[in-house]
Coordinates of C-alpha atoms in Angstrom, one line a residue:
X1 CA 215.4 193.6 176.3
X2 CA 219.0 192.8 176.0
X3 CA 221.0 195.4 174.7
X4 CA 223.4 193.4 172.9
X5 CA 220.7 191.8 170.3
X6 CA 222.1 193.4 167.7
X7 CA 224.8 192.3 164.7
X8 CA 227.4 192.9 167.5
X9 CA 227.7 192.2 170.9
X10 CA 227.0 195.2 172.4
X11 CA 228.6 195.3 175.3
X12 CA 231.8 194.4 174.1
X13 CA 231.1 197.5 171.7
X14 CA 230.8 199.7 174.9
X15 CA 233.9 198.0 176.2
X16 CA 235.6 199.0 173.5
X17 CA 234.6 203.1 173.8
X18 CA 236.8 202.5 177.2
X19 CA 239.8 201.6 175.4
X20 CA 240.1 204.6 173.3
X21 CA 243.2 206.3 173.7
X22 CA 242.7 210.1 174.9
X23 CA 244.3 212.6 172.8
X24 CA 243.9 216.1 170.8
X25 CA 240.7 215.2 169.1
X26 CA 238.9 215.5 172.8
X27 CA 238.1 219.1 173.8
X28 CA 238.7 219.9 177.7
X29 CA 240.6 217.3 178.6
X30 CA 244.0 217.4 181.1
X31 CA 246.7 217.4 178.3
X32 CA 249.1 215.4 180.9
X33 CA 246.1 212.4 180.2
X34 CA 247.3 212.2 176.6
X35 CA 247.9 209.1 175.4
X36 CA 246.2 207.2 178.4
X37 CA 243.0 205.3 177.7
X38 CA 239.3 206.6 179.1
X39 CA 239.1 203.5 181.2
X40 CA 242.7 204.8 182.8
X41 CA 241.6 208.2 183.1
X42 CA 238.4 207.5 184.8
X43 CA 240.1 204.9 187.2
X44 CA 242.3 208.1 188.3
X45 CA 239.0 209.5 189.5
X46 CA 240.1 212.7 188.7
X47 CA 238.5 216.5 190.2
X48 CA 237.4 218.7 187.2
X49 CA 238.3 221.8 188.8
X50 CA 242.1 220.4 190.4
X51 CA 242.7 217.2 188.0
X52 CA 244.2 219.4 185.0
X53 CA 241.0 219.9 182.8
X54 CA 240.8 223.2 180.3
X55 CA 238.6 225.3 180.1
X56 CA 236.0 225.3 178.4
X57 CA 235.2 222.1 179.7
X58 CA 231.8 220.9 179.7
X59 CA 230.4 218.4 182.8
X60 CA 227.3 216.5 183.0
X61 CA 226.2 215.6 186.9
X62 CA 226.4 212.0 187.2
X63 CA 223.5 212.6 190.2
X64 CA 220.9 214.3 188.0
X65 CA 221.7 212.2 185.1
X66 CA 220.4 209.1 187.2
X67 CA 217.7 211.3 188.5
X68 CA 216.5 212.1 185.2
X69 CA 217.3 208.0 184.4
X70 CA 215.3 207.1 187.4
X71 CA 212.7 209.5 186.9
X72 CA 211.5 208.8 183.4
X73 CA 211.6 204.7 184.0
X74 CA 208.8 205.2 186.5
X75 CA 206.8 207.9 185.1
X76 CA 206.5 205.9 181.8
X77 CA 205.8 202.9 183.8
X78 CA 203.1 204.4 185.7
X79 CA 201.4 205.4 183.2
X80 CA 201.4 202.3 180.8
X81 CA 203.6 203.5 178.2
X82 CA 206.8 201.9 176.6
X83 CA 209.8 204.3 176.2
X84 CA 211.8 204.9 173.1
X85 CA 214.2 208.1 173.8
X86 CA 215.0 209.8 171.5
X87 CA 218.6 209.3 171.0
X88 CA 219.6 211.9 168.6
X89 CA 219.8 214.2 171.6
X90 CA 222.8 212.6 172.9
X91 CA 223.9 210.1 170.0
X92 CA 225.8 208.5 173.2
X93 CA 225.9 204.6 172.8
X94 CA 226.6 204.5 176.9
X95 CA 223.1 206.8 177.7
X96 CA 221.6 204.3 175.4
X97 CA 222.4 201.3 177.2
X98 CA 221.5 203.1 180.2
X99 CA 218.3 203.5 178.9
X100 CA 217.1 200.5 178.3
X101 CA 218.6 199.1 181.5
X102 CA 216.3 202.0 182.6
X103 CA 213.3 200.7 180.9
X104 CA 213.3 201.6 177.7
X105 CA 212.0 199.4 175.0
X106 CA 214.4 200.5 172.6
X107 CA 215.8 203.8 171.2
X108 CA 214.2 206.6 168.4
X109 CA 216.6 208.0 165.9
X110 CA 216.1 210.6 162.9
X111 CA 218.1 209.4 160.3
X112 CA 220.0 206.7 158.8
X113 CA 223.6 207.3 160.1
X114 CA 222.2 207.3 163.8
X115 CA 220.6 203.7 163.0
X116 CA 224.4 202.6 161.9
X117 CA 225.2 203.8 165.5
X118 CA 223.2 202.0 167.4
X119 CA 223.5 198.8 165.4
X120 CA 226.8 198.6 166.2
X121 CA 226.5 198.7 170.0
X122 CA 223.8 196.2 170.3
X123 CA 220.4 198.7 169.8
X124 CA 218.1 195.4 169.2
X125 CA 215.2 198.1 168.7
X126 CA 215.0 201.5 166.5
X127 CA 211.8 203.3 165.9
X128 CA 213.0 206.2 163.1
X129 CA 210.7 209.1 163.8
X130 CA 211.3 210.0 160.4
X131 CA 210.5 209.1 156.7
X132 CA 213.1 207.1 155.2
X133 CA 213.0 207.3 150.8
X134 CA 216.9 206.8 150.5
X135 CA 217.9 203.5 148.1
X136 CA 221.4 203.0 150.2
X137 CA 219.9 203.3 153.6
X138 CA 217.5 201.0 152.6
X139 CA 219.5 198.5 151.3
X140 CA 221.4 198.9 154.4
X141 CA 218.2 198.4 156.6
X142 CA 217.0 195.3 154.5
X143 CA 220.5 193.3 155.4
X144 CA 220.0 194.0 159.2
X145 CA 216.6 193.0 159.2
X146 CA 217.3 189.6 157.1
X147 CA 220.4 189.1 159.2
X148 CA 218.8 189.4 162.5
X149 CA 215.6 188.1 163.2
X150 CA 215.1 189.5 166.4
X151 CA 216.0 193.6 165.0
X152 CA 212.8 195.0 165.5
X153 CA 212.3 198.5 162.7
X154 CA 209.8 200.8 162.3
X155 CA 210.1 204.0 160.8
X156 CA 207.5 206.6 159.1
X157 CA 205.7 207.1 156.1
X158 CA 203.6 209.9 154.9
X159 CA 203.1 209.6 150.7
X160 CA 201.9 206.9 148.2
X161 CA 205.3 208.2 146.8
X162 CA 207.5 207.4 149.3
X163 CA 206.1 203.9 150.0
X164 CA 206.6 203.3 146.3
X165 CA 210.2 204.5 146.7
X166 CA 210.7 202.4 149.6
X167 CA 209.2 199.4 147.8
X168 CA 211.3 199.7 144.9
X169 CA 214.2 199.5 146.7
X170 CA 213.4 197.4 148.9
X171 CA 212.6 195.4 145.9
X172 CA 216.0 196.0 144.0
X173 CA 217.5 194.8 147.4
X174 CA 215.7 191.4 147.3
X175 CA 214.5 192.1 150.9
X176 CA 213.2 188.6 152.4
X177 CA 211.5 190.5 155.7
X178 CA 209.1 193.3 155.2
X179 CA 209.8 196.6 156.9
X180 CA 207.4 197.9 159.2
X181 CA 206.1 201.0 159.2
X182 CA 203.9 203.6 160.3
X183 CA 201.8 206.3 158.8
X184 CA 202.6 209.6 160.2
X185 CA 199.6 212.0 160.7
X186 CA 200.9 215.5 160.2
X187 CA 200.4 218.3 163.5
X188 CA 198.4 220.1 160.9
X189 CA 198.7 223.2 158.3
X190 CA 202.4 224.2 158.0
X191 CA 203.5 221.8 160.7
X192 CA 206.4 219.6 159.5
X193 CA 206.2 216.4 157.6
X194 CA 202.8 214.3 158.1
X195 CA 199.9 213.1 155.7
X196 CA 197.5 216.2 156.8
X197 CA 194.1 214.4 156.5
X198 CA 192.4 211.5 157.5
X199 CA 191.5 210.3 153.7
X200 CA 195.4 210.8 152.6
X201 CA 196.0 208.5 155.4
X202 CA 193.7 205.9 154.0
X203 CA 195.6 206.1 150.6
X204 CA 198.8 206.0 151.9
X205 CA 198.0 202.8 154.3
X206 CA 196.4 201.3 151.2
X207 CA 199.7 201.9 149.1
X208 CA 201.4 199.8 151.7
X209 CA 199.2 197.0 151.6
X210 CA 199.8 196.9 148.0
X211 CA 203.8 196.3 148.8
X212 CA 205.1 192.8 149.0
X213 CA 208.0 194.4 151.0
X214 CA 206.1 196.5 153.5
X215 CA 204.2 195.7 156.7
X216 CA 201.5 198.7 158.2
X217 CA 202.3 198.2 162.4
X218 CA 200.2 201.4 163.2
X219 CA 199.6 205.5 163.4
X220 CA 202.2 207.7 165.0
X221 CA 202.9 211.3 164.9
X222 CA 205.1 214.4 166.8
X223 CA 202.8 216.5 168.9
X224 CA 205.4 219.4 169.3
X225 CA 204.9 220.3 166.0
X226 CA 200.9 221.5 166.5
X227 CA 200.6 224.9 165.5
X228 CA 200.4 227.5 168.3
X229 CA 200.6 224.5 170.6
X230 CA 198.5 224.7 173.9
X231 CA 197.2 222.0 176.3
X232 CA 193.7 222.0 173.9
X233 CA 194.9 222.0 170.6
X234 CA 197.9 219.3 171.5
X235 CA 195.4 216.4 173.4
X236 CA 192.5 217.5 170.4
X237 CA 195.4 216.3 168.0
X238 CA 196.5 213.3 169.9
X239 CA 192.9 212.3 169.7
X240 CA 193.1 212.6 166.2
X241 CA 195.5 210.2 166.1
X242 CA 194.0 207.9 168.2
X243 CA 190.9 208.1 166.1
X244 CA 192.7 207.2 162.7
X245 CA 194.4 204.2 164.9
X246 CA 190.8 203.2 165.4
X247 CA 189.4 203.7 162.4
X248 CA 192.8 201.9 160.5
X249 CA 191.7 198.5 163.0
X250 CA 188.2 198.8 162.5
X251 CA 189.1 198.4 158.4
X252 CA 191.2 195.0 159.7
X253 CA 193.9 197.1 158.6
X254 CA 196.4 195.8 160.9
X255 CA 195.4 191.8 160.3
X256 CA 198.6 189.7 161.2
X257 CA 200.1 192.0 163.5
X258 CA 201.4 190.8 167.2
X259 CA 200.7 194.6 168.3
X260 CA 199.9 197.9 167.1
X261 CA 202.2 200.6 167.5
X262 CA 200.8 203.7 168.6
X263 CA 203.3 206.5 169.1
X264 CA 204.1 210.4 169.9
X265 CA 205.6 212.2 172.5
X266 CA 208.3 214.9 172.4
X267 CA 209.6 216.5 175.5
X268 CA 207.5 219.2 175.9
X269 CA 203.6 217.5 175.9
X270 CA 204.4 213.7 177.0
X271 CA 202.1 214.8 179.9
X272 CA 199.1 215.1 177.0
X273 CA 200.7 211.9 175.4
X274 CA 199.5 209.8 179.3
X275 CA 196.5 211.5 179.0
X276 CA 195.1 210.9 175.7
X277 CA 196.7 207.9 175.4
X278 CA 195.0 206.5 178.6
X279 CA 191.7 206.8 176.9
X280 CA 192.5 204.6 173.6
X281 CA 189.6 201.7 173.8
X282 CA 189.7 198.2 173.4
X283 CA 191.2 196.9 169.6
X284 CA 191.7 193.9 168.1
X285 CA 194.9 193.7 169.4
X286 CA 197.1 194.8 172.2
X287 CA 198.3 198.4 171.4
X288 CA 201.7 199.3 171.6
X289 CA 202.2 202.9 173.3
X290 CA 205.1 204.3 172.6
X291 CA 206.7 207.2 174.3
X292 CA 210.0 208.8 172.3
X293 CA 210.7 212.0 174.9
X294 CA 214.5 212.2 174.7
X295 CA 216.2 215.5 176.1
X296 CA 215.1 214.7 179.9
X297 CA 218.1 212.7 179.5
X298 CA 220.2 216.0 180.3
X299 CA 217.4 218.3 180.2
X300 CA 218.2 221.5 180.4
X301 CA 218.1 225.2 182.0
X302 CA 216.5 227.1 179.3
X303 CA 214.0 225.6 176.3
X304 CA 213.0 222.2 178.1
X305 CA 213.4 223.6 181.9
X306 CA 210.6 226.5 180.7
X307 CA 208.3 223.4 178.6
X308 CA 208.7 220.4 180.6
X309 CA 205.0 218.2 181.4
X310 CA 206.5 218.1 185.1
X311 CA 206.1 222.0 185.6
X312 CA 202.4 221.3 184.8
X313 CA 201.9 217.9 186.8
X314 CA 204.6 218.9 189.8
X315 CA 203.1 215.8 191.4
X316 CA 204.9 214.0 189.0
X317 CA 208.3 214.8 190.4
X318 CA 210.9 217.0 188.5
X319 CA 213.6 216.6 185.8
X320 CA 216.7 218.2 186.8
X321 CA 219.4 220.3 184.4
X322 CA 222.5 218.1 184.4
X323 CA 224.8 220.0 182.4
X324 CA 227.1 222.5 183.1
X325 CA 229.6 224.5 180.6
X326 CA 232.9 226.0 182.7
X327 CA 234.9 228.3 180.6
X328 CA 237.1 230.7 181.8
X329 CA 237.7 234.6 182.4
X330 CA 240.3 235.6 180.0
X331 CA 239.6 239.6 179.3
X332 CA 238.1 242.2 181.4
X333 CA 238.4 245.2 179.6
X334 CA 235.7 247.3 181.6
X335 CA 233.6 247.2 184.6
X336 CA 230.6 246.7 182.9
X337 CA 232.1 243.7 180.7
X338 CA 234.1 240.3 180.7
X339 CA 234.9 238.2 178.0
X340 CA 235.5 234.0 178.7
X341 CA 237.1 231.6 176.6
X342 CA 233.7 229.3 175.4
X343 CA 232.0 230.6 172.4
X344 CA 229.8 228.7 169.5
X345 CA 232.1 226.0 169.3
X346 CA 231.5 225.3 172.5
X347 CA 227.8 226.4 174.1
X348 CA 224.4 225.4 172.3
X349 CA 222.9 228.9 170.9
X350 CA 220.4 227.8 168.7
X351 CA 217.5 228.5 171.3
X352 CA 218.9 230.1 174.4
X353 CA 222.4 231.9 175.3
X354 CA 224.6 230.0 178.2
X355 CA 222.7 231.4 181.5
X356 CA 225.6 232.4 184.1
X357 CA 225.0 230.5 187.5
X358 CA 228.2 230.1 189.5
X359 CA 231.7 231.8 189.6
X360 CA 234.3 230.0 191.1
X361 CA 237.8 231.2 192.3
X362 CA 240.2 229.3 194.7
X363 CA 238.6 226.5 195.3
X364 CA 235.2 228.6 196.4
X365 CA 232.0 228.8 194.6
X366 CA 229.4 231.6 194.9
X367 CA 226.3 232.6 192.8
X368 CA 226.8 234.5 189.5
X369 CA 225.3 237.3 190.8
X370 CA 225.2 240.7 188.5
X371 CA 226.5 238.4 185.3
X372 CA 225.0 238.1 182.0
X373 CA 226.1 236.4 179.2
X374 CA 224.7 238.3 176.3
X375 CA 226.3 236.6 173.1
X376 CA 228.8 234.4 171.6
X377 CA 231.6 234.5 169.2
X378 CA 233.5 231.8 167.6
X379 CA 235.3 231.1 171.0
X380 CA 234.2 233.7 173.2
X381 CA 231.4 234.7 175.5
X382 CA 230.4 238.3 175.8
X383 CA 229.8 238.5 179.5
X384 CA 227.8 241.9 180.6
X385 CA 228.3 242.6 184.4
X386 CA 226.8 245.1 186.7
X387 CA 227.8 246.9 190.0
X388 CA 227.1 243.7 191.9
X389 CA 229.5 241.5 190.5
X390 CA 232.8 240.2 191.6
X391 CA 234.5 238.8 188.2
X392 CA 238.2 238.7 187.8
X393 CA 240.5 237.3 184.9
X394 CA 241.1 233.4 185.6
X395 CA 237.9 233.1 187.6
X396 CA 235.9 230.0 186.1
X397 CA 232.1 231.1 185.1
X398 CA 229.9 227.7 184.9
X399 CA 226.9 228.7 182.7
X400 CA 223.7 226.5 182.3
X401 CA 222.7 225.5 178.4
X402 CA 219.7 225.4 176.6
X403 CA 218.4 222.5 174.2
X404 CA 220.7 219.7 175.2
X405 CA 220.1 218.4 171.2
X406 CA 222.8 221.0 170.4
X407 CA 225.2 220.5 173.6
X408 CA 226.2 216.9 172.6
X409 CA 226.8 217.5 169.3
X410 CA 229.7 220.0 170.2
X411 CA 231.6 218.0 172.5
X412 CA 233.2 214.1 171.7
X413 CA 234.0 213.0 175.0
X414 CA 232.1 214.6 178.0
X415 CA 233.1 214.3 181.6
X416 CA 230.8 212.7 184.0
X417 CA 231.3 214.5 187.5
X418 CA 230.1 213.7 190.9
X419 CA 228.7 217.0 192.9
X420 CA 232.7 217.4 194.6
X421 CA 233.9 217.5 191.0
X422 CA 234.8 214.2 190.9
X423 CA 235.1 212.7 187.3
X424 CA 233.3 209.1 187.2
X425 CA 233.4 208.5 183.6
X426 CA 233.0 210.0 180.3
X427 CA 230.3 210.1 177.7
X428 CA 231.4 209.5 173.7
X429 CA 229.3 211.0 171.0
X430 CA 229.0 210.0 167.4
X431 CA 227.6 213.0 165.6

């Protein structure tokens, strides 16, 4: 699909991102760039260890970010599934587009503000992995739909009491298209949001028939959230799912609809997701199968590097970390410690501490050997070093991250570096 379907052009919208003036708001950029657009700074091809970037600076390989690109298009493919990232990993308008030049048949987002996002560079198709009660947002959603009859929506539902919310103000909002959405079956006790049984799925599905202003397009569900997750519990649940997708068709619940949409898959069990969703029989219609793994975008050395499907199907191929956080050496008080300049501000936390990998000094890079990084301040690492390492004040220490969800949100306008260092472009966030 095109991505400029949407209530802009897209592209010009992405055109646009490249005439943004550089300047204090961007983190780790050469201050001698101020002033010059992003266009003019990536046309100056510069080297992100000799071109005048501060540390911290964080870098995302443009080779393992097309690998990972690359990889996902054909894995997906081969195995009969349409792609929706999940784009509230990045919240980069650019990854999108390259995305669904990639493949993808549109983008997943969480919450209202990320839809605004990628409405307004093109995103033709959102799938909202989330419930969505909110009279505003709503509203909002009801004008893009009436306004563009090619914006495909979906998002979940998982009470009578939201789809009468919904309705409401869908209602006060004198929508003219109906929304579609989905009923969400929950991962089970204590898991997240999600109607937890197959009879509260009935009544919900039944609420939404009653609606004027909403349309039931099929089952979906998040299998990451199964409780003490393992390879039986997650494809017993996918089945589950499958099952109430049946059982929803076989009660003609899904009369009128072009296609059914049947959707799940985080980034830690999409292998699961090809497997159970391989088996899903014949229905009344053609069936929808909607994949929505996002952080393979980046991926990552610590949370998705340890989960990923691929370490379980190696025949598959292999997603490859494409960040990289450089900060810089700024205190060496003791032998057995070293502070650097990135802290919280700067390094995702929330799952994993930065894992040290290279040092580099005078233009030289060597392994990280004998270095730990073993917390984080507001804008400092604690680095813990042994006899083995060879750490010095102004060396550059480039770490690895965990959970790439909370590496984009920290940083506006992120290098894209070739393996020499060479910068190639740069990546804008809206968090």
């Amino acid at each position: 699909m095109a991505l400029d379907s949407g209530p802009t052009d897209g592209r010009d919208a992405l055109a646009k991102l490249a005439e943004e003036h550089v300047d204090h708001r961007f983190k780790g950029l050469p201050p001698d760039a101020y002033g010059l657009t992003v266009a003019e700074l990536a046309g100056q091809r510069r080297n992100l260890f000799t071109g005048g970037f501060a540390t911290p600076v964080l870098a995302l390989s443009a080779e393992r970010l097309e690998h990972n690109l690359k990889l996902m298009e054909t894995y997906s493919a081969r195995h009969g599934l349409a792609f929706a990232p999940h784009g509230k990993t990045s919240m980069a308008p650019q990854l999108f587009h390259r995305q669904i030049e990639h493949g993808a048949w549109g983008i997943t987002l969480a919450v209202p503000h990320q839809v605004r996002v990628a409405r307004a560079f093109g995103v033709g198709r959102v799938f909202l992995a989330n419930e969505l009660v909110d009279a505003a947002a709503l509203r909002w959603i009801s004008t893009e739909l009436d306004a563009d009859p090619d914006f495909r929506f979906v998002c979940y539902v998982d009470s009578v009491r939201g789809v009468e919310l919904m309705d409401a103000a869908l209602t006060d909002a004198g929508a003219g298209r109906p929304l579609d959405v989905v009923v969400e079956l929950g991962a089970g006790a204590g898991a997240r949001t999600g109607v937890r049984t197959e009879a509260e799925c009935a009544a919900v599905a039944d609420a939404v028939a009653g609606t004027r202003t909403l349309r039931l397009a099929g089952v979906a569900g998040y299998e990451g959230e199964v409780p003490d997750a393992d390879p039986e519990r997650v494809h017993a649940w996918l089945r589950r799912l499958v099952a109430l997708a049946v059982d929803f068709d076989g009660a003609g619940r899904f009369e009128g609809l072009e296609e059914i949409v049947l959707s799940a898959g985080g980034s830690a069990w999409f292998d699961a997701v090809a497997d159970v969703f391989a088996e899903v029989p014949g229905l009344s219609r053609p069936v929808l199968k909607l994949l929505r793994s996002g952080a393979y975008v980046s991926h990552d050395d610590g949370h998705y590097r340890e989960l990923t499907p691929f370490n379980r199907v190696p025949q598959e191929g292999a997603l490859e970390p494409a960040f990289r956080l450089w900060s810089q050496v700024v205190s060496r008080p003791s032998p057995e410690q070293a502070f650097t300049n990135a802290g919280k501000r700067d390094a995702a936390y929330d799952l994993h501490l930065p894992f040290a990998q290279v040092v580099r000094r005078d233009g030289v890079e060597r392994p990280a050997t004998g270095i730990e990084v073993t917390g984080l301040s507001d804008q400092h690492a604690w680095v813990r070093t042994t006899g083995e390492a060879d750490l010095e004040v102004g060396d550059w220490l480039g770490t690895g991250l965990s959970h790439p969800c909370t590496s984009f949100d920290k940083w506006q306008l992120i290098p894209v570096a070739e393996a020499d260092g060479t910068v190639v472009d740069y990546i804008r966030t809206f968090f």
